[in-house]
């Protein structure tokens, strides 16, 4: 009896050890995830907290995570003060217009190019795809002078349309690669069925293909939006009129040789982050489905 019981006891012991290992592994993964989350969120938390702190708490030798005496003076200075003799809302308008137009232009160009690459076989198709990867590998800083000369020849320096062209050029290669997987995942039989029912190519594209790849457009639009919203180097180099400056350029006015105005800097950075968060919240559901649906070999 003891002989027959020992294998069962050993099995129970082995099962208990396996469960403990699984629980330990799960706990370690959860702990690592929480640690990474805290490391990623802490700078944002400190930025928002500092935006509400008065100056004496900001420059205190014993900084605290939360403001003891919250104030809105920094936000009032940013929103109602004249930053470099220009209203905050002028910078906001320019950034919003640049971001939205870049999203529309890059999305339109990318979806047309991705459809052509995924649906048709043409000469230099592989070369075109390789060139898209090579473009992504070039450092953006190396393109400042060539793009400056190109925009000067086109008479687009110191203009927001010129920046839209630059930003769309950066966003389109990534968008084409991502949307190519979405287009390839759509069965050709759906387009053939629409053609049999009498739909032309344009109607088939807008009524059949475009709704199915909409999640991919949402996912790529996030990249395009952030590219145009946060970009500083090209905007600071190509723009010369303060009425055309964007929000990242506005932040530079709070830095000086005599000292940095950290309260307004953090308040302005917080305000600059809010539209991005709103954009994420609006497209969050489609973004998640888009990122998973686009992971298709094509």
Short mmCIF file of C-alpha atoms in Angstrom, two decimals:
data_model
loop_
_atom_site.label_atom_id
_atom_site.label_comp_id
_atom_site.label_asym_id
_atom_site.label_seq_id
_atom_site.Cartn_x
_atom_site.Cartn_y
_atom_site.Cartn_z
CA UNK A 1 0.00 0.00 0.00
CA UNK A 2 2.83 2.34 0.78
CA UNK A 3 4.45 1.41 -2.54
CA UNK A 4 1.32 2.38 -4.49
CA UNK A 5 0.89 5.60 -2.50
CA UNK A 6 4.38 6.90 -3.12
CA UNK A 7 3.88 7.58 -6.87
CA UNK A 8 0.69 9.53 -6.10
CA UNK A 9 2.47 11.54 -3.43
CA UNK A 10 5.34 12.21 -5.82
CA UNK A 11 2.87 13.30 -8.52
CA UNK A 12 1.12 15.64 -6.08
CA UNK A 13 4.47 17.05 -4.99
CA UNK A 14 5.57 17.52 -8.60
CA UNK A 15 2.25 19.18 -9.47
CA UNK A 16 2.58 21.52 -6.50
CA UNK A 17 6.07 22.50 -7.56
CA UNK A 18 4.91 23.16 -11.11
CA UNK A 19 2.07 25.36 -9.86
CA UNK A 20 4.46 27.27 -7.62
CA UNK A 21 6.83 27.78 -10.56
CA UNK A 22 3.96 29.04 -12.71
CA UNK A 23 2.79 31.40 -9.98
CA UNK A 24 6.35 32.60 -9.39
CA UNK A 25 6.87 33.17 -13.11
CA UNK A 26 3.53 34.97 -13.39
CA UNK A 27 4.35 37.14 -10.38
CA UNK A 28 7.79 37.99 -11.80
CA UNK A 29 6.29 38.98 -15.16
CA UNK A 30 3.59 41.08 -13.50
CA UNK A 31 6.18 42.73 -11.28
CA UNK A 32 8.40 43.51 -14.29
CA UNK A 33 5.40 44.93 -16.14
CA UNK A 34 4.47 47.16 -13.22
CA UNK A 35 8.08 48.34 -12.88
CA UNK A 36 8.30 49.21 -16.58
CA UNK A 37 4.94 51.00 -16.36
CA UNK A 38 6.10 53.08 -13.38
CA UNK A 39 9.37 53.97 -15.10
CA UNK A 40 7.48 55.10 -18.20
CA UNK A 41 4.79 57.05 -16.33
CA UNK A 42 7.01 58.73 -13.73
CA UNK A 43 8.41 61.47 -16.03
CA UNK A 44 4.88 62.37 -17.12
CA UNK A 45 3.67 62.37 -13.51
CA UNK A 46 6.56 64.62 -12.45
CA UNK A 47 5.89 66.98 -15.35
CA UNK A 48 2.22 67.39 -14.42
CA UNK A 49 3.03 67.68 -10.71
CA UNK A 50 5.67 70.35 -11.34
CA UNK A 51 3.23 72.31 -13.50
CA UNK A 52 1.03 72.85 -10.41
CA UNK A 53 3.87 73.67 -7.99
CA UNK A 54 4.76 77.26 -7.02
CA UNK A 55 8.33 78.34 -7.72
CA UNK A 56 9.53 77.88 -4.15
CA UNK A 57 8.50 74.20 -4.25
CA UNK A 58 10.01 73.66 -7.71
CA UNK A 59 13.42 74.89 -6.57
CA UNK A 60 13.21 73.36 -3.11
CA UNK A 61 16.18 71.29 -1.94
CA UNK A 62 13.72 68.65 -0.68
CA UNK A 63 11.38 68.11 -3.64
CA UNK A 64 8.07 66.38 -3.02
CA UNK A 65 6.13 64.30 -5.54
CA UNK A 66 2.89 66.27 -5.04
CA UNK A 67 2.51 70.06 -4.70
CA UNK A 68 1.80 71.18 -1.12
CA UNK A 69 0.16 74.39 -2.34
CA UNK A 70 -1.15 73.82 -5.90
CA UNK A 71 -1.30 76.83 -8.17
CA UNK A 72 -2.56 77.60 -11.68
CA UNK A 73 -0.25 80.58 -12.16
CA UNK A 74 1.98 78.73 -14.63
CA UNK A 75 -0.98 77.70 -16.77
CA UNK A 76 -2.34 81.24 -16.61
CA UNK A 77 1.01 82.58 -17.79
CA UNK A 78 1.09 80.17 -20.71
CA UNK A 79 -2.55 80.54 -21.78
CA UNK A 80 -3.15 84.23 -21.13
CA UNK A 81 0.35 85.66 -21.35
CA UNK A 82 1.91 86.87 -24.56
CA UNK A 83 4.70 84.40 -25.33
CA UNK A 84 7.20 86.20 -27.56
CA UNK A 85 4.42 88.71 -28.34
CA UNK A 86 2.24 85.93 -29.75
CA UNK A 87 -0.76 84.22 -28.19
CA UNK A 88 -0.58 80.59 -27.11
CA UNK A 89 -3.59 79.82 -29.29
CA UNK A 90 -1.72 80.90 -32.41
CA UNK A 91 0.91 78.24 -31.73
CA UNK A 92 -1.82 75.72 -30.92
CA UNK A 93 -3.68 76.52 -34.15
CA UNK A 94 -0.54 76.07 -36.24
CA UNK A 95 0.35 72.74 -34.60
CA UNK A 96 -3.20 71.41 -34.88
CA UNK A 97 -3.46 72.38 -38.53
CA UNK A 98 -0.08 70.85 -39.36
CA UNK A 99 -0.90 67.59 -37.56
CA UNK A 100 -4.38 67.15 -39.03
CA UNK A 101 -3.38 68.02 -42.59
CA UNK A 102 -0.36 65.71 -42.33
CA UNK A 103 -2.61 62.87 -41.17
CA UNK A 104 -4.99 63.38 -44.11
CA UNK A 105 -2.31 63.81 -46.78
CA UNK A 106 -0.09 60.95 -45.59
CA UNK A 107 -3.08 58.65 -45.11
CA UNK A 108 -4.40 59.33 -48.62
CA UNK A 109 -1.03 58.82 -50.30
CA UNK A 110 -0.20 55.75 -48.21
CA UNK A 111 -3.48 53.93 -48.81
CA UNK A 112 -3.23 54.43 -52.58
CA UNK A 113 0.41 53.31 -52.68
CA UNK A 114 -0.22 50.36 -50.34
CA UNK A 115 -3.12 49.20 -52.52
CA UNK A 116 -0.95 49.34 -55.63
CA UNK A 117 1.91 47.45 -53.96
CA UNK A 118 -0.33 44.75 -52.45
CA UNK A 119 -2.67 44.21 -55.40
CA UNK A 120 -0.53 44.69 -58.50
CA UNK A 121 2.76 43.32 -59.79
CA UNK A 122 4.77 45.96 -61.60
CA UNK A 123 8.38 46.64 -62.58
CA UNK A 124 10.68 47.66 -59.72
CA UNK A 125 8.03 46.74 -57.14
CA UNK A 126 10.59 45.09 -54.88
CA UNK A 127 13.00 47.97 -55.42
CA UNK A 128 10.29 50.39 -54.35
CA UNK A 129 9.70 48.48 -51.12
CA UNK A 130 13.44 48.33 -50.39
CA UNK A 131 13.74 52.07 -50.97
CA UNK A 132 11.01 52.64 -48.39
CA UNK A 133 13.14 50.81 -45.82
CA UNK A 134 16.26 52.73 -46.80
CA UNK A 135 14.43 56.04 -46.36
CA UNK A 136 13.48 55.00 -42.83
CA UNK A 137 17.16 54.34 -42.02
CA UNK A 138 18.37 57.85 -42.94
CA UNK A 139 18.78 60.13 -39.86
CA UNK A 140 16.36 63.04 -40.06
CA UNK A 141 19.07 65.50 -39.00
CA UNK A 142 21.02 64.67 -42.17
CA UNK A 143 18.10 65.91 -44.28
CA UNK A 144 17.81 69.40 -42.82
CA UNK A 145 20.10 71.15 -45.33
CA UNK A 146 18.88 69.26 -48.46
CA UNK A 147 15.25 69.88 -47.56
CA UNK A 148 16.01 73.52 -46.76
CA UNK A 149 17.44 73.99 -50.26
CA UNK A 150 14.54 72.12 -51.89
CA UNK A 151 11.91 74.20 -50.10
CA UNK A 152 13.82 77.37 -50.98
CA UNK A 153 13.73 76.47 -54.67
CA UNK A 154 10.01 75.73 -54.41
CA UNK A 155 9.42 79.00 -52.54
CA UNK A 156 7.95 77.07 -49.60
CA UNK A 157 10.30 78.25 -46.87
CA UNK A 158 8.61 79.93 -43.92
CA UNK A 159 5.29 78.32 -44.82
CA UNK A 160 3.14 75.71 -43.16
CA UNK A 161 2.38 73.88 -46.47
CA UNK A 162 6.12 73.30 -46.84
CA UNK A 163 6.22 71.64 -43.41
CA UNK A 164 3.21 69.51 -44.33
CA UNK A 165 5.14 68.19 -47.34
CA UNK A 166 8.14 67.38 -45.13
CA UNK A 167 6.11 65.69 -42.40
CA UNK A 168 4.02 63.71 -44.89
CA UNK A 169 7.23 62.57 -46.56
CA UNK A 170 8.45 61.16 -43.25
CA UNK A 171 5.14 59.48 -42.41
CA UNK A 172 4.25 57.96 -45.79
CA UNK A 173 6.95 55.21 -46.00
CA UNK A 174 6.00 53.78 -42.60
CA UNK A 175 2.31 54.04 -43.44
CA UNK A 176 2.76 52.22 -46.75
CA UNK A 177 4.54 49.31 -45.10
CA UNK A 178 1.88 49.01 -42.43
CA UNK A 179 -1.15 49.40 -44.72
CA UNK A 180 0.30 46.92 -47.20
CA UNK A 181 -0.42 44.14 -44.71
CA UNK A 182 -4.01 45.27 -44.25
CA UNK A 183 -4.68 45.43 -47.99
CA UNK A 184 -3.09 42.01 -48.55
CA UNK A 185 -5.31 40.56 -45.81
CA UNK A 186 -8.50 41.57 -47.64
CA UNK A 187 -9.64 38.66 -49.89
CA UNK A 188 -9.62 39.53 -53.58
CA UNK A 189 -12.91 37.64 -53.90
CA UNK A 190 -14.71 40.55 -52.20
CA UNK A 191 -13.53 42.97 -54.87
CA UNK A 192 -14.37 40.47 -57.61
CA UNK A 193 -17.87 40.04 -56.17
CA UNK A 194 -18.35 43.81 -56.14
CA UNK A 195 -17.21 43.98 -59.78
CA UNK A 196 -19.70 41.26 -60.72
CA UNK A 197 -22.45 43.31 -59.06
CA UNK A 198 -21.55 46.23 -61.32
CA UNK A 199 -19.29 48.30 -59.06
CA UNK A 200 -16.46 50.11 -60.76
CA UNK A 201 -12.89 50.32 -59.42
CA UNK A 202 -13.47 53.60 -57.57
CA UNK A 203 -16.72 52.44 -55.97
CA UNK A 204 -15.14 49.11 -55.04
CA UNK A 205 -12.26 50.93 -53.39
CA UNK A 206 -14.43 53.25 -51.30
CA UNK A 207 -17.27 50.83 -50.51
CA UNK A 208 -15.41 47.54 -50.06
CA UNK A 209 -11.66 47.95 -49.52
CA UNK A 210 -11.46 51.22 -47.59
CA UNK A 211 -13.85 50.21 -44.75
CA UNK A 212 -11.93 46.97 -44.23
CA UNK A 213 -8.54 48.67 -43.94
CA UNK A 214 -9.88 51.53 -41.78
CA UNK A 215 -8.23 50.10 -38.61
CA UNK A 216 -4.88 50.27 -40.37
CA UNK A 217 -5.50 53.88 -41.34
CA UNK A 218 -6.23 54.68 -37.70
CA UNK A 219 -3.03 53.01 -36.53
CA UNK A 220 -0.89 54.84 -39.09
CA UNK A 221 -2.64 58.14 -38.41
CA UNK A 222 -1.33 58.03 -34.83
CA UNK A 223 2.24 57.88 -36.09
CA UNK A 224 1.59 60.72 -38.54
CA UNK A 225 -0.10 62.84 -35.88
CA UNK A 226 2.72 62.46 -33.36
CA UNK A 227 5.35 63.10 -36.06
CA UNK A 228 3.81 66.46 -36.96
CA UNK A 229 2.75 67.43 -33.44
CA UNK A 230 6.10 66.92 -31.67
CA UNK A 231 8.58 67.83 -34.42
CA UNK A 232 10.93 70.72 -33.60
CA UNK A 233 14.11 70.72 -35.70
CA UNK A 234 12.56 71.24 -39.14
CA UNK A 235 9.92 73.68 -37.90
CA UNK A 236 12.54 75.73 -36.06
CA UNK A 237 14.82 75.73 -39.12
CA UNK A 238 12.28 76.36 -41.89
CA UNK A 239 10.00 78.90 -40.17
CA UNK A 240 10.98 82.51 -39.62
CA UNK A 241 7.64 84.15 -38.80
CA UNK A 242 6.48 83.92 -35.17
CA UNK A 243 2.85 83.81 -36.30
CA UNK A 244 3.65 80.47 -37.96
CA UNK A 245 5.55 78.89 -35.06
CA UNK A 246 4.32 75.64 -33.52
CA UNK A 247 3.98 74.56 -29.89
CA UNK A 248 7.41 72.82 -29.67
CA UNK A 249 9.02 76.07 -30.81
CA UNK A 250 6.98 77.99 -28.22
CA UNK A 251 8.65 75.98 -25.46
CA UNK A 252 12.04 77.36 -26.47
CA UNK A 253 11.03 80.86 -25.33
CA UNK A 254 11.03 79.67 -21.70
CA UNK A 255 14.71 78.73 -21.91
CA UNK A 256 17.28 81.50 -21.54
CA UNK A 257 20.88 82.04 -20.44
CA UNK A 258 19.70 83.76 -17.26
CA UNK A 259 17.62 80.77 -16.22
CA UNK A 260 14.85 78.42 -17.27
CA UNK A 261 11.22 79.00 -16.31
CA UNK A 262 10.50 75.42 -15.26
CA UNK A 263 6.97 76.10 -14.06
CA UNK A 264 5.72 77.48 -17.41
CA UNK A 265 7.78 74.87 -19.25
CA UNK A 266 6.03 72.04 -17.42
CA UNK A 267 2.64 73.72 -17.78
CA UNK A 268 3.13 74.20 -21.52
CA UNK A 269 4.39 70.61 -21.88
CA UNK A 270 1.29 69.36 -20.07
CA UNK A 271 -0.95 71.36 -22.38
CA UNK A 272 0.98 70.06 -25.37
CA UNK A 273 0.42 66.47 -24.23
CA UNK A 274 -3.35 66.76 -23.75
CA UNK A 275 -4.30 66.75 -27.49
CA UNK A 276 -2.20 63.62 -28.04
CA UNK A 277 -3.97 61.86 -25.17
CA UNK A 278 -7.36 62.91 -26.53
CA UNK A 279 -6.39 61.62 -29.98
CA UNK A 280 -5.38 58.28 -28.45
CA UNK A 281 -8.63 58.00 -26.52
CA UNK A 282 -10.70 58.72 -29.61
CA UNK A 283 -8.99 56.07 -31.77
CA UNK A 284 -7.97 53.63 -29.03
CA UNK A 285 -10.42 50.85 -29.89
CA UNK A 286 -9.69 50.91 -33.59
CA UNK A 287 -5.98 51.28 -32.90
CA UNK A 288 -5.80 48.01 -30.93
CA UNK A 289 -7.77 46.08 -33.54
CA UNK A 290 -5.69 47.70 -36.27
CA UNK A 291 -2.35 46.74 -34.79
CA UNK A 292 -3.41 43.11 -34.36
CA UNK A 293 -5.18 42.82 -37.71
CA UNK A 294 -2.21 44.28 -39.54
CA UNK A 295 0.13 41.53 -38.36
CA UNK A 296 -0.47 39.50 -41.53
CA UNK A 297 2.13 38.25 -43.92
CA UNK A 298 1.52 39.67 -47.37
#
